[in-house]
Amino acid sequence: MGDPVLKPWSLCEEEMETSAVEPQALPSIELDAEGWGGASLRKWPTIPKISPYWALGGLVASISWCMWGYIRSGRQGLSSGDTMVVFSLLVVSAVVMAISGLMRRVALQRMVEAIRRGLTIDRETGKQVQSSELGVVWRAVEEHSANIQRRLAELADAHGQASLELTLAAAQRRLSSIIFSAMPDPLMVLDSYGQLIQANTAAENVFGFQCEESLRSPIDSIIVHDEMRKLIRQSREAEQRVAERRAEFLVGDKFYGVHVIPLALGVKAAEGASDHGLIVNLRDITREREASRKKSEFVAHVAHELRTPLSSIRAYVEMLVDGEAADEATRREYYDIIQTSAQRLGRLIDNMLNISRIEAGTVRINKEPIAISMVVKEACDVMRPSAEEKKITLTEQLTPVMFRILADRDLLYQAILNLISNAVKYTPEGGEVVVRMSPREEQKTILIEVQDTGVGIPKEDLPRMFQKFFRVEANKNMAKGTGLGLNLVKSIVESVHGGQITLASEIGKGSTFGMIFPLMS
Ligand code: ADP
């Protein structure tokens, strides 16, 4: 190749040690057999090696000649010949010194130029240096440079890795903080001095403080809730392994389950500090408590409702056994009462079972396309005798059989029957009950209304009408009932058939219960 090559120079060995070369800019260069570094370097003449010590030799020789001439003259001084010789030796020494200095500068320049040449040559090929004096030095420089480059690359890698880890850690910290803040349950973290070190938005809202302003403040100065403060104090004073505490408090208008968990620190930081921090976690249990209250209420209701017919059965059976019914008519009367009570018991149990099965999703539902007017007619026919008994006009306005819904026939029948039965029960003699069907083709639904001219329902009771065991106080004497019928109707319409229930009522004027079902297309 036509690239310049370098000639080795022994004179430059010392200078090479002090040459400053940028490590990352050092490529390999190639030397020719003679060691010349290319055409442009050949302008430098080959200079014989002249050591500066030669000048020292000349100096020593001139001093020796001087002393010898002085002795030889019997200490009378130097002869003119000796003076000439000494002078000549000194001149020669000075010349040698000058030449030596010049050569060193030339050598240094050659070396610098050679290195510069090397730096601009063969960057792409990166070939190895041939054996030569410069080659050895060059290889060492190159190795050093490669080492530095490798180290730099490693450092760059490590730096990249560290930056990445730092970014990840920061992202994780941000994420944790977002999750912590977004937790719906109030959370607070306290240090071993009982000072707040972190709290989420839910905790701020419950206890009415600002986390940023309250950081590092004693928890007693942040929370005014006495029971809560006491619980935290107990946890702080206890040893770490027994510091966990649970309690339930009313904070504001909500019930909270409080869980205080010790945060391991290992050692006691100082006097007055405990050996652990605390995590205080609150969980809103208002609904759970309400549900459990309702459950207890339900059980009490059920027990009460069952006890009434049961007591009646027991009492009349005892009277029969004791022979208190003297004549056939009285016995018949007792039998009727026992039968009615047993039927009521059966109804109660059936209704409760149906409701709980629907709520638990264990009821067997057999949905099929049903001409809904047929079921409505069937229920009206069943209720007609009771209506006639009370001189109530029961009329039905049915739709053609083509309107069909996907429904469980038995449950649907049960719901319609309950509504018509209630309408008859709570309508005084001579009243009117209308069962009306109105298809609403735009919405692809059908509305079945049971309208009566009965006693009506007080406005304030309307929202509770579909609750279990709810009975309107004023209507209780009108008919016997369980307070479960409407709840069952709601479950059948909404939970089983995806429909909707409606109610409008006015005291003294009557009520209209409605059921909306999706029509089959
Ligand atoms: P039950 O009729 O067995 O008491 P329901 O759940 O069917 O139980 O009804 C709950 C209460 O709603 C009844 O006790 C009654 O006071 C009131 N109610 C239901 N239907 C009517 C109606 N058509 N008119 C007036 N009050 C009604």
Coordinates of C-alpha atoms and ligand atoms in Angstrom, one line a residue:
M1 CA 0.0 0.0 0.0
G2 CA 1.1 3.6 -0.6
D3 CA 0.8 4.7 3.0
P4 CA 3.9 6.3 4.6
V5 CA 5.9 4.0 6.8
L6 CA 8.2 5.0 9.6
K7 CA 11.9 4.4 10.1
P8 CA 12.9 3.4 13.6
W9 CA 15.1 5.8 15.5
S10 CA 17.1 4.7 18.5
L11 CA 17.7 8.3 19.5
C12 CA 14.1 8.8 20.3
E13 CA 13.8 6.2 23.0
E14 CA 14.1 8.6 25.9
E15 CA 11.8 11.1 24.3
M16 CA 9.1 8.6 23.6
E17 CA 8.6 8.2 27.3
T18 CA 7.6 11.8 27.6
S19 CA 5.6 12.1 24.4
A20 CA 2.0 13.0 25.1
V21 CA -0.4 11.2 22.8
E22 CA -4.2 11.1 23.0
P23 CA -5.0 7.4 23.7
Q24 CA -8.3 7.2 21.8
A25 CA -6.7 8.5 18.6
L26 CA -4.1 5.8 18.3
P27 CA -4.5 3.4 15.4
S28 CA -2.1 0.8 14.3
I29 CA 0.5 1.7 11.6
E30 CA 2.6 -0.4 9.4
L31 CA 6.4 0.0 9.0
D32 CA 8.4 -1.1 6.0
A33 CA 11.5 -3.3 6.2
E34 CA 13.8 -0.3 6.6
G35 CA 11.6 1.2 9.2
W36 CA 10.9 4.5 7.2
G37 CA 7.7 6.2 7.7
G38 CA 6.9 7.3 4.2
A39 CA 8.0 9.7 1.5
S40 CA 7.5 12.8 3.4
L41 CA 9.7 11.6 6.2
R42 CA 12.6 10.8 3.9
K43 CA 13.4 14.5 3.7
W44 CA 15.0 14.0 7.2
P45 CA 18.7 13.1 6.7
T46 CA 20.2 10.1 8.5
I47 CA 22.3 11.7 11.2
P48 CA 25.1 9.7 12.9
K49 CA 24.6 9.2 16.6
I50 CA 26.4 11.9 18.6
S51 CA 26.2 11.6 22.3
P52 CA 26.4 14.8 24.5
Y53 CA 28.8 12.8 26.7
W54 CA 31.4 13.3 23.9
A55 CA 31.4 17.0 24.7
L56 CA 32.0 16.1 28.4
G57 CA 35.0 14.0 27.2
G58 CA 36.4 17.0 25.3
L59 CA 36.0 19.1 28.4
V60 CA 37.8 16.6 30.6
A61 CA 40.6 16.3 27.9
S62 CA 41.0 20.1 27.8
I63 CA 41.2 20.3 31.6
S64 CA 43.7 17.4 31.7
W65 CA 45.8 19.1 28.9
C66 CA 45.7 22.3 30.8
M67 CA 47.0 20.7 34.0
W68 CA 49.6 18.6 32.2
G69 CA 50.9 21.7 30.3
Y70 CA 51.0 23.7 33.6
I71 CA 53.1 20.9 35.3
R72 CA 55.3 20.5 32.3
S73 CA 56.1 24.2 32.3
G74 CA 57.4 23.8 36.0
R75 CA 54.2 25.6 37.2
Q76 CA 55.2 28.7 35.1
G77 CA 51.9 28.8 33.1
L78 CA 50.8 27.4 29.8
S79 CA 52.8 27.7 26.7
S80 CA 51.1 29.2 23.7
G81 CA 50.9 25.7 22.1
D82 CA 49.2 24.2 25.1
T83 CA 46.8 27.2 25.2
M84 CA 45.9 26.6 21.6
V85 CA 45.3 22.9 22.2
V86 CA 43.1 23.5 25.3
F87 CA 41.2 26.2 23.4
S88 CA 40.7 23.8 20.5
L89 CA 39.4 21.1 22.8
L90 CA 37.0 23.5 24.4
V91 CA 35.7 24.6 21.0
V92 CA 35.3 21.0 19.9
S93 CA 33.3 20.2 23.1
A94 CA 31.0 23.2 22.5
V95 CA 30.5 22.2 18.9
V96 CA 29.7 18.6 19.9
M97 CA 27.3 19.9 22.6
A98 CA 25.5 22.1 20.0
I99 CA 25.3 19.2 17.4
S100 CA 24.0 16.8 20.1
G101 CA 21.3 19.3 21.2
L102 CA 20.3 19.9 17.5
M103 CA 20.1 16.2 16.9
R104 CA 18.0 15.6 19.9
R105 CA 15.6 18.3 18.7
V106 CA 15.6 16.8 15.2
A107 CA 14.9 13.3 16.7
L108 CA 12.1 14.7 18.8
Q109 CA 10.5 16.3 15.8
R110 CA 10.9 13.1 13.8
M111 CA 9.2 11.2 16.5
V112 CA 6.3 13.7 16.9
E113 CA 5.9 13.7 13.1
A114 CA 6.0 10.0 13.0
I115 CA 3.3 9.7 15.6
R116 CA 1.3 12.3 13.8
R117 CA 1.7 10.4 10.7
G118 CA 0.7 7.3 12.5
L119 CA -2.4 9.0 13.8
T120 CA -3.6 9.9 10.4
I121 CA -2.7 6.6 8.7
D122 CA -4.4 3.3 8.7
R123 CA -7.3 4.3 10.9
E124 CA -9.6 2.1 8.9
T125 CA -7.4 -0.9 8.5
G126 CA -6.1 -0.9 12.0
K127 CA -3.2 -3.2 11.0
Q128 CA -0.6 -4.4 13.6
V129 CA 2.8 -2.8 13.9
Q130 CA 5.7 -4.7 12.4
S131 CA 8.8 -5.5 14.5
S132 CA 10.9 -2.4 14.8
E133 CA 11.9 0.0 17.6
L134 CA 9.1 2.3 16.8
G135 CA 6.8 -0.7 16.4
V136 CA 7.5 -1.8 19.9
V137 CA 6.8 1.6 21.3
W138 CA 3.8 2.0 19.0
R139 CA 2.4 -1.3 20.1
A140 CA 2.8 -0.3 23.8
V141 CA 1.1 3.0 23.1
E142 CA -1.6 1.1 21.1
E143 CA -2.1 -1.4 23.9
H144 CA -2.3 1.3 26.4
S145 CA -4.7 3.1 24.2
A146 CA -6.8 -0.1 23.7
N147 CA -6.8 -0.6 27.5
I148 CA -8.0 2.9 28.1
Q149 CA -10.6 2.5 25.4
R150 CA -11.7 -0.8 26.9
R151 CA -11.9 0.8 30.3
L152 CA -13.7 3.8 28.9
A153 CA -16.2 1.5 27.2
E154 CA -16.6 -0.5 30.4
L155 CA -17.2 2.8 32.3
A156 CA -19.6 4.0 29.6
D157 CA -21.5 0.6 30.0
A158 CA -21.5 0.9 33.7
H159 CA -22.6 4.5 33.5
G160 CA -25.4 3.5 31.1
Q161 CA -26.4 0.6 33.4
A162 CA -26.3 2.8 36.5
S163 CA -28.4 5.5 34.7
L164 CA -30.9 2.9 33.6
E165 CA -31.1 1.5 37.1
L166 CA -31.5 5.0 38.5
T167 CA -34.3 5.7 36.0
L168 CA -36.0 2.4 36.8
A169 CA -35.7 3.1 40.5
A170 CA -37.1 6.6 40.1
A171 CA -40.0 5.2 38.0
Q172 CA -40.6 2.5 40.6
R173 CA -40.6 5.0 43.4
R174 CA -43.0 7.2 41.5
L175 CA -45.3 4.1 40.8
S176 CA -45.2 3.1 44.5
S177 CA -46.0 6.6 45.5
I178 CA -48.9 6.7 43.0
I179 CA -50.2 3.3 44.2
F180 CA -49.8 4.4 47.9
S181 CA -51.7 7.6 47.2
A182 CA -54.4 5.9 45.2
M183 CA -55.1 3.2 47.8
P184 CA -58.8 3.6 48.7
D185 CA -58.1 2.6 52.3
P186 CA -56.5 5.2 54.6
L187 CA -52.8 4.4 55.2
M188 CA -50.2 6.1 57.4
V189 CA -46.6 5.2 58.2
L190 CA -45.0 6.4 61.4
D191 CA -41.4 6.3 62.4
S192 CA -40.0 5.0 65.7
Y193 CA -40.7 8.4 67.4
G194 CA -44.4 8.2 66.4
Q195 CA -44.0 10.9 63.8
L196 CA -45.8 10.8 60.5
I197 CA -43.5 9.9 57.6
Q198 CA -46.1 9.0 54.9
A199 CA -49.9 9.1 54.5
N200 CA -52.2 8.7 51.5
T201 CA -55.0 10.9 50.3
A202 CA -57.7 8.6 51.9
A203 CA -56.0 9.1 55.3
E204 CA -55.8 12.9 54.8
N205 CA -59.5 12.9 54.0
V206 CA -60.6 10.8 56.9
F207 CA -58.5 12.6 59.6
G208 CA -58.5 16.0 57.9
F209 CA -54.9 16.9 57.6
Q210 CA -52.4 17.6 54.8
C211 CA -49.6 15.1 54.6
E212 CA -47.0 17.6 53.4
E213 CA -47.6 20.0 56.2
S214 CA -47.8 17.3 58.8
L215 CA -44.7 15.3 57.9
R216 CA -42.4 14.6 60.8
S217 CA -45.1 15.8 63.2
P218 CA -46.1 13.6 66.2
I219 CA -49.2 11.6 65.3
D220 CA -51.0 12.8 68.4
S221 CA -50.9 16.3 67.1
I222 CA -52.3 15.2 63.7
I223 CA -55.2 12.9 64.8
V224 CA -57.8 14.1 67.2
H225 CA -59.6 10.7 67.5
D226 CA -58.9 9.6 71.1
E227 CA -59.4 5.8 70.6
M228 CA -57.1 5.9 67.6
R229 CA -54.4 7.7 69.4
K230 CA -54.7 5.3 72.3
L231 CA -54.4 2.3 70.0
I232 CA -51.3 3.8 68.3
R233 CA -49.7 4.6 71.7
Q234 CA -50.3 1.0 72.9
S235 CA -48.6 -0.3 69.7
R236 CA -45.7 2.0 70.1
E237 CA -45.1 1.1 73.8
A238 CA -45.4 -2.6 73.1
E239 CA -42.4 -4.6 72.0
Q240 CA -42.2 -5.1 68.2
R241 CA -43.3 -8.7 68.2
V242 CA -46.5 -7.9 70.1
A243 CA -47.2 -4.5 68.7
E244 CA -49.8 -5.6 66.2
R245 CA -53.2 -4.3 67.1
R246 CA -56.7 -4.5 65.6
A247 CA -59.8 -2.5 66.5
E248 CA -63.0 -1.1 65.0
F249 CA -63.9 2.6 65.4
L250 CA -66.5 5.0 64.3
V251 CA -64.6 7.8 62.6
G252 CA -67.0 10.6 61.4
D253 CA -70.0 8.7 60.1
K254 CA -68.2 5.6 59.0
F255 CA -67.0 2.5 60.7
Y256 CA -63.3 1.5 60.2
G257 CA -61.5 -1.6 60.9
V258 CA -58.1 -0.4 62.1
H259 CA -55.0 -2.6 61.7
V260 CA -51.7 -1.3 63.3
I261 CA -48.7 -3.3 62.0
P262 CA -45.2 -2.9 63.5
L263 CA -42.6 -1.8 61.0
A264 CA -39.3 -3.6 61.8
L265 CA -36.3 -1.3 62.5
G266 CA -34.2 -3.7 64.4
V267 CA -32.8 -1.4 67.1
K268 CA -34.0 1.4 69.2
A269 CA -32.8 4.6 67.5
A270 CA -32.6 6.7 70.7
E271 CA -34.1 7.2 74.1
G272 CA -37.8 8.0 73.7
A273 CA -38.0 6.1 70.4
S274 CA -39.5 2.7 70.2
D275 CA -37.8 -0.2 68.4
H276 CA -40.2 -0.1 65.6
G277 CA -42.2 2.2 63.3
L278 CA -45.9 1.6 62.5
I279 CA -48.1 1.1 59.5
V280 CA -51.6 2.2 60.3
N281 CA -54.2 0.8 57.9
L282 CA -57.9 1.5 58.0
R283 CA -60.6 -0.3 56.1
D284 CA -64.1 1.1 55.7
I285 CA -66.4 -1.6 57.1
T286 CA -69.5 0.5 57.2
R287 CA -71.3 -1.7 54.6
E288 CA -70.1 -4.9 56.2
R289 CA -71.5 -3.8 59.6
E290 CA -74.7 -2.7 57.9
A291 CA -75.0 -6.1 56.2
S292 CA -74.3 -8.0 59.4
R293 CA -76.8 -5.8 61.2
K294 CA -79.4 -6.5 58.4
K295 CA -78.6 -10.2 58.7
S296 CA -79.2 -10.3 62.4
E297 CA -82.4 -8.3 61.8
F298 CA -83.4 -10.8 59.2
V299 CA -82.9 -13.7 61.4
A300 CA -84.8 -12.0 64.2
H301 CA -87.6 -11.3 61.8
V302 CA -87.7 -14.8 60.4
A303 CA -87.8 -16.2 63.9
H304 CA -90.6 -13.8 64.9
E305 CA -92.6 -14.5 61.7
L306 CA -92.3 -18.2 62.1
R307 CA -93.1 -18.2 65.8
T308 CA -96.5 -16.5 65.3
P309 CA -98.2 -19.2 63.1
L310 CA -96.3 -21.9 65.0
S311 CA -97.6 -20.7 68.4
S312 CA -101.1 -20.6 67.0
I313 CA -100.8 -24.2 65.7
R314 CA -99.4 -25.4 69.0
A315 CA -102.1 -23.6 71.0
Y316 CA -105.0 -25.0 69.0
V317 CA -103.6 -28.5 68.8
E318 CA -103.2 -28.4 72.6
M319 CA -106.8 -27.3 73.0
L320 CA -107.9 -30.1 70.8
V321 CA -105.8 -32.6 72.7
D322 CA -107.1 -31.4 76.0
G323 CA -110.7 -31.8 74.6
E324 CA -111.5 -28.2 74.9
A325 CA -113.4 -28.2 71.7
A326 CA -116.7 -29.6 72.9
D327 CA -118.6 -29.6 69.7
E328 CA -118.0 -30.3 66.1
A329 CA -118.3 -26.7 65.0
T330 CA -115.6 -25.6 67.4
R331 CA -113.4 -28.4 66.4
R332 CA -113.9 -27.3 62.7
E333 CA -113.0 -23.8 63.6
Y334 CA -109.8 -25.0 65.3
Y335 CA -108.9 -27.1 62.4
D336 CA -109.3 -24.1 60.0
I337 CA -107.1 -22.0 62.2
I338 CA -104.5 -24.7 62.3
Q339 CA -104.7 -25.1 58.5
T340 CA -104.4 -21.3 57.9
S341 CA -101.4 -21.0 60.2
A342 CA -99.7 -24.0 58.6
Q343 CA -100.3 -22.5 55.1
R344 CA -98.9 -19.2 56.3
L345 CA -95.8 -21.1 57.7
G346 CA -95.5 -22.9 54.4
R347 CA -95.8 -19.6 52.4
L348 CA -93.2 -17.9 54.6
I349 CA -90.7 -20.8 54.2
D350 CA -91.3 -20.9 50.5
N351 CA -90.9 -17.2 50.0
M352 CA -87.7 -17.2 52.1
L353 CA -86.3 -20.1 50.3
N354 CA -87.1 -18.6 46.9
I355 CA -85.6 -15.2 47.8
S356 CA -82.4 -16.7 49.3
R357 CA -82.0 -19.1 46.3
I358 CA -82.4 -16.2 43.8
E359 CA -79.9 -14.1 45.8
A360 CA -77.5 -16.9 46.1
G361 CA -77.9 -17.8 42.4
T362 CA -78.8 -21.4 43.2
V363 CA -82.4 -21.3 42.0
R364 CA -83.0 -23.6 39.0
I365 CA -84.1 -21.2 36.2
N366 CA -85.8 -22.7 33.2
K367 CA -86.2 -19.9 30.7
E368 CA -88.3 -20.4 27.5
P369 CA -90.2 -18.2 25.1
I370 CA -93.5 -17.5 26.7
A371 CA -96.7 -15.7 25.4
I372 CA -96.9 -13.5 28.4
S373 CA -100.6 -12.7 28.1
M374 CA -101.3 -16.4 28.8
V375 CA -99.5 -16.3 32.1
V376 CA -101.2 -13.0 33.1
K377 CA -104.6 -14.5 32.3
E378 CA -103.9 -17.6 34.3
A379 CA -103.0 -15.5 37.4
C380 CA -106.2 -13.3 36.9
D381 CA -108.3 -16.4 36.7
V382 CA -106.8 -17.8 39.9
M383 CA -107.4 -14.5 41.8
R384 CA -110.9 -13.9 40.5
P385 CA -112.7 -15.9 43.2
S386 CA -111.0 -13.9 46.0
A387 CA -111.8 -10.6 44.2
E388 CA -115.4 -11.6 43.8
E389 CA -115.5 -12.5 47.4
K390 CA -114.7 -8.8 48.2
K391 CA -116.9 -7.6 45.4
I392 CA -113.8 -6.2 43.6
T393 CA -114.0 -5.9 39.8
L394 CA -110.9 -7.6 38.4
T395 CA -110.4 -6.7 34.7
E396 CA -107.6 -7.6 32.4
Q397 CA -106.4 -5.8 29.3
L398 CA -104.3 -8.4 27.6
T399 CA -102.1 -8.1 24.5
P400 CA -102.2 -10.7 21.7
V401 CA -100.2 -13.9 22.3
M402 CA -97.6 -12.9 19.7
F403 CA -95.8 -10.8 22.4
R404 CA -93.4 -13.2 23.9
I405 CA -90.7 -12.9 26.5
L406 CA -87.9 -15.3 27.5
A407 CA -88.9 -16.2 31.0
D408 CA -89.1 -18.9 33.7
R409 CA -92.8 -19.6 33.6
D410 CA -93.3 -20.6 37.3
L411 CA -91.3 -17.6 38.6
L412 CA -93.1 -15.2 36.3
Y413 CA -96.5 -16.6 37.3
Q414 CA -95.5 -16.2 41.0
A415 CA -94.5 -12.6 40.5
I416 CA -97.7 -11.6 38.7
L417 CA -99.9 -13.5 41.2
N418 CA -98.2 -11.8 44.1
L419 CA -99.0 -8.3 42.7
I420 CA -102.6 -9.2 41.8
S421 CA -103.0 -10.8 45.2
N422 CA -101.7 -7.7 47.0
A423 CA -104.0 -5.5 44.9
V424 CA -107.0 -7.5 46.0
K425 CA -105.8 -7.7 49.6
Y426 CA -105.2 -4.0 50.0
T427 CA -108.3 -2.8 48.2
P428 CA -111.5 -2.4 50.2
E429 CA -114.7 -4.1 49.2
G430 CA -116.3 -2.8 46.0
G431 CA -113.0 -1.6 44.6
E432 CA -111.4 -2.2 41.2
V433 CA -108.3 -3.9 40.1
V434 CA -107.1 -3.7 36.5
V435 CA -104.3 -5.8 35.0
R436 CA -103.0 -4.0 31.9
M437 CA -100.4 -5.0 29.4
S438 CA -98.8 -2.4 27.2
P439 CA -96.2 -3.4 24.6
R440 CA -93.6 -0.7 24.0
E441 CA -92.2 -1.8 20.7
E442 CA -89.7 1.1 20.3
Q443 CA -87.9 0.0 23.5
K444 CA -88.6 -3.7 22.7
T445 CA -90.2 -4.1 26.1
I446 CA -93.6 -4.9 27.5
L447 CA -95.1 -3.3 30.6
I448 CA -97.5 -5.2 32.9
E449 CA -99.3 -3.0 35.3
V450 CA -101.5 -4.0 38.3
Q451 CA -103.6 -1.0 39.2
D452 CA -106.0 -0.9 42.2
T453 CA -108.3 1.6 43.9
G454 CA -107.0 0.5 47.3
V455 CA -105.7 2.2 50.4
G456 CA -102.5 3.3 48.8
I457 CA -99.0 3.6 50.3
P458 CA -97.7 6.6 52.3
K459 CA -95.1 8.5 50.3
E460 CA -92.4 8.0 53.0
D461 CA -92.8 4.2 52.8
L462 CA -92.4 4.0 49.0
P463 CA -88.5 3.6 49.0
R464 CA -88.8 0.7 51.5
M465 CA -91.6 -1.2 49.8
F466 CA -89.3 -3.9 48.3
Q467 CA -87.3 -4.5 51.4
K468 CA -87.6 -7.9 53.1
F469 CA -90.3 -8.0 55.9
F470 CA -91.4 -4.5 55.3
R471 CA -95.1 -4.0 55.8
V472 CA -96.9 -0.7 55.8
E473 CA -97.9 -0.1 59.4
A474 CA -101.3 1.4 58.5
N475 CA -102.2 -1.5 56.2
K476 CA -101.2 -4.3 58.6
N477 CA -104.7 -4.9 59.8
M478 CA -106.2 -5.1 56.3
A479 CA -104.6 -8.5 55.5
K480 CA -102.2 -11.1 56.9
G481 CA -98.9 -11.1 55.2
T482 CA -95.2 -11.9 55.5
G483 CA -93.6 -8.8 54.1
L484 CA -91.6 -11.0 51.7
G485 CA -93.9 -11.0 48.6
L486 CA -92.8 -7.7 47.0
N487 CA -89.1 -8.5 47.7
L488 CA -89.6 -11.8 45.9
V489 CA -91.3 -10.0 42.9
K490 CA -88.4 -7.6 42.6
S491 CA -85.8 -10.4 42.7
I492 CA -87.8 -12.4 40.0
V493 CA -88.2 -9.3 37.7
E494 CA -84.8 -7.7 38.1
S495 CA -82.3 -10.5 39.0
V496 CA -83.9 -13.4 37.0
H497 CA -85.4 -11.7 34.0
G498 CA -83.3 -8.5 33.7
G499 CA -86.5 -6.4 33.9
Q500 CA -87.5 -3.4 35.9
I501 CA -90.1 -2.8 38.6
T502 CA -92.1 0.4 39.0
L503 CA -94.5 1.7 41.7
A504 CA -96.8 4.7 41.9
S505 CA -99.2 5.1 44.8
E506 CA -101.4 7.7 46.5
I507 CA -102.9 7.3 49.9
G508 CA -106.7 6.7 49.6
K509 CA -106.6 6.6 45.8
G510 CA -104.7 3.4 45.1
S511 CA -101.5 1.9 43.8
T512 CA -100.0 0.9 40.5
F513 CA -97.2 -1.7 40.5
G514 CA -95.5 -2.3 37.1
M515 CA -93.1 -4.9 35.7
I516 CA -91.1 -4.2 32.5
F517 CA -89.7 -7.2 30.6
P518 CA -87.6 -7.2 27.5
L519 CA -89.5 -8.5 24.5
M520 CA -88.3 -11.3 22.3
S521 CA -87.5 -10.1 18.8
Ligands
ADP1 P1 -97.4 -9.0 52.5 O1 -98.4 -8.6 51.6 O2 -97.3 -10.4 52.7 O3 -97.3 -8.2 53.8 P2 -95.6 -7.9 50.5 O4 -94.2 -7.9 50.4 O5 -96.3 -8.5 49.4 O6 -96.0 -8.6 51.9 O7 -96.1 -6.4 50.8 C1 -95.5 -5.6 51.7 C2 -96.4 -4.5 52.2 O8 -96.6 -3.6 51.1 C3 -97.7 -5.0 52.6 O9 -97.7 -5.4 53.9 C4 -98.6 -3.8 52.3 O10 -98.6 -3.0 53.5 C5 -97.9 -3.1 51.2 N1 -98.6 -3.3 49.9 C6 -98.3 -4.2 49.0 N2 -99.1 -4.1 47.9 C7 -100.0 -3.1 48.2 C8 -101.1 -2.5 47.5 N3 -101.4 -2.9 46.3 N4 -101.7 -1.5 48.1 C9 -101.3 -1.0 49.3 N5 -100.3 -1.6 50.0 C10 -99.6 -2.6 49.5

